[in-house]
XYZ file of C-alpha atoms in Angstrom:
120
model
C -30.684 -28.015 26.100
C -27.427 -26.374 25.044
C -27.511 -22.792 23.675
C -25.292 -21.953 20.745
C -23.805 -18.573 21.762
C -22.631 -17.791 18.232
C -26.159 -18.323 16.841
C -27.662 -16.127 19.562
C -25.142 -13.355 18.887
C -25.715 -13.577 15.134
C -29.491 -13.442 15.640
C -29.159 -10.378 17.887
C -26.898 -8.615 15.366
C -29.252 -9.344 12.484
C -32.270 -8.212 14.518
C -30.521 -4.970 15.469
C -29.455 -4.327 11.879
C -32.984 -4.845 10.581
C -34.815 -2.967 13.327
C -32.415 -0.044 13.654
C -33.480 3.109 11.846
C -29.950 4.500 11.882
C -26.991 2.283 11.036
C -24.160 1.833 13.487
C -21.571 4.253 12.193
C -17.922 3.778 13.000
C -15.190 6.388 12.751
C -14.204 7.623 10.333
C -17.551 8.315 8.705
C -17.528 7.785 4.938
C -20.264 9.178 2.733
C -21.123 8.987 -0.925
C -23.556 11.609 -2.139
C -25.086 11.043 -5.573
C -26.661 14.022 -7.311
C -28.688 14.124 -10.500
C -28.585 17.650 -11.929
C -31.624 19.051 -13.658
C -31.211 19.171 -17.460
C -28.678 21.821 -18.425
C -27.458 22.406 -14.854
C -24.496 20.008 -14.648
C -21.934 22.873 -14.866
C -23.759 24.777 -12.103
C -23.803 21.706 -9.843
C -20.080 21.102 -10.439
C -19.293 24.758 -9.712
C -21.358 24.722 -6.511
C -19.740 21.497 -5.309
C -16.241 22.735 -6.158
C -16.805 25.796 -3.977
C -18.337 23.662 -1.223
C -15.462 21.170 -1.350
C -12.818 23.887 -1.149
C -14.366 25.335 2.033
C -15.200 21.947 3.568
C -11.631 20.660 3.237
C -10.548 23.452 5.590
C -12.825 22.226 8.392
C -11.514 20.372 11.430
C -12.462 16.736 11.078
C -12.639 16.653 7.282
C -10.511 13.799 5.970
C -11.786 13.764 2.385
C -14.137 15.824 0.213
C -13.754 14.781 -3.425
C -15.908 15.256 -6.485
C -16.409 12.892 -9.443
C -18.429 13.877 -12.498
C -20.179 11.423 -14.797
C -22.264 12.082 -17.888
C -25.527 12.384 -15.941
C -24.622 12.093 -12.260
C -22.231 13.810 -9.893
C -20.683 12.010 -6.918
C -19.279 13.483 -3.763
C -16.977 11.314 -1.619
C -16.625 12.514 1.959
C -14.810 11.228 5.035
C -15.129 12.749 8.509
C -13.296 11.860 11.695
C -16.549 11.312 13.639
C -20.219 12.238 14.019
C -19.372 15.510 15.760
C -17.242 16.696 12.837
C -20.009 15.872 10.361
C -22.629 17.576 12.541
C -20.465 20.702 12.779
C -19.978 20.654 8.990
C -23.745 20.613 8.446
C -24.043 23.874 10.421
C -21.364 25.765 8.486
C -22.679 28.667 6.351
C -20.972 27.336 3.195
C -22.730 23.980 3.678
C -26.157 25.544 4.288
C -25.794 27.806 1.237
C -24.416 24.990 -0.920
C -27.254 22.624 -0.046
C -29.839 25.331 -0.773
C -28.280 25.873 -4.215
C -28.085 22.132 -4.909
C -31.749 21.717 -3.959
C -32.604 24.182 -6.733
C -30.213 22.616 -9.271
C -30.818 18.889 -8.787
C -33.666 16.557 -9.647
C -32.513 14.146 -6.928
C -29.898 13.671 -4.247
C -28.991 10.533 -2.313
C -26.636 10.230 0.639
C -25.271 6.869 1.762
C -22.872 5.949 4.553
C -20.352 3.360 3.358
C -17.404 1.388 4.678
C -14.445 1.038 2.345
C -13.245 -2.537 2.071
C -9.508 -3.195 2.142
C -8.374 -5.204 -0.856
C -5.388 -7.473 -0.741
């Protein structure tokens, strides 16, 4: 019986992707955070995120920290050099204070790691 190495590798990769609780994250780390402000609190969420973005952009390892505002949702696009930079960011006082404020101002928050696809 001949073993198809490509099939075995594909099966292993699929199994690991399904069974892994944490995705394999490659550098840089790209995040999209989606926030749904409570009714009437969109300006407060934007203000909080603007302050958070300004401070976060000064951190070592921050490649991108951009804000996009829709009619009902707010999006934060982040890029970090690696896991260590993101972990350090999450310990910064401006991050801790910003998250506490956003927890009071938002009905929901979702964070997703993404990989940008090159077009062309």
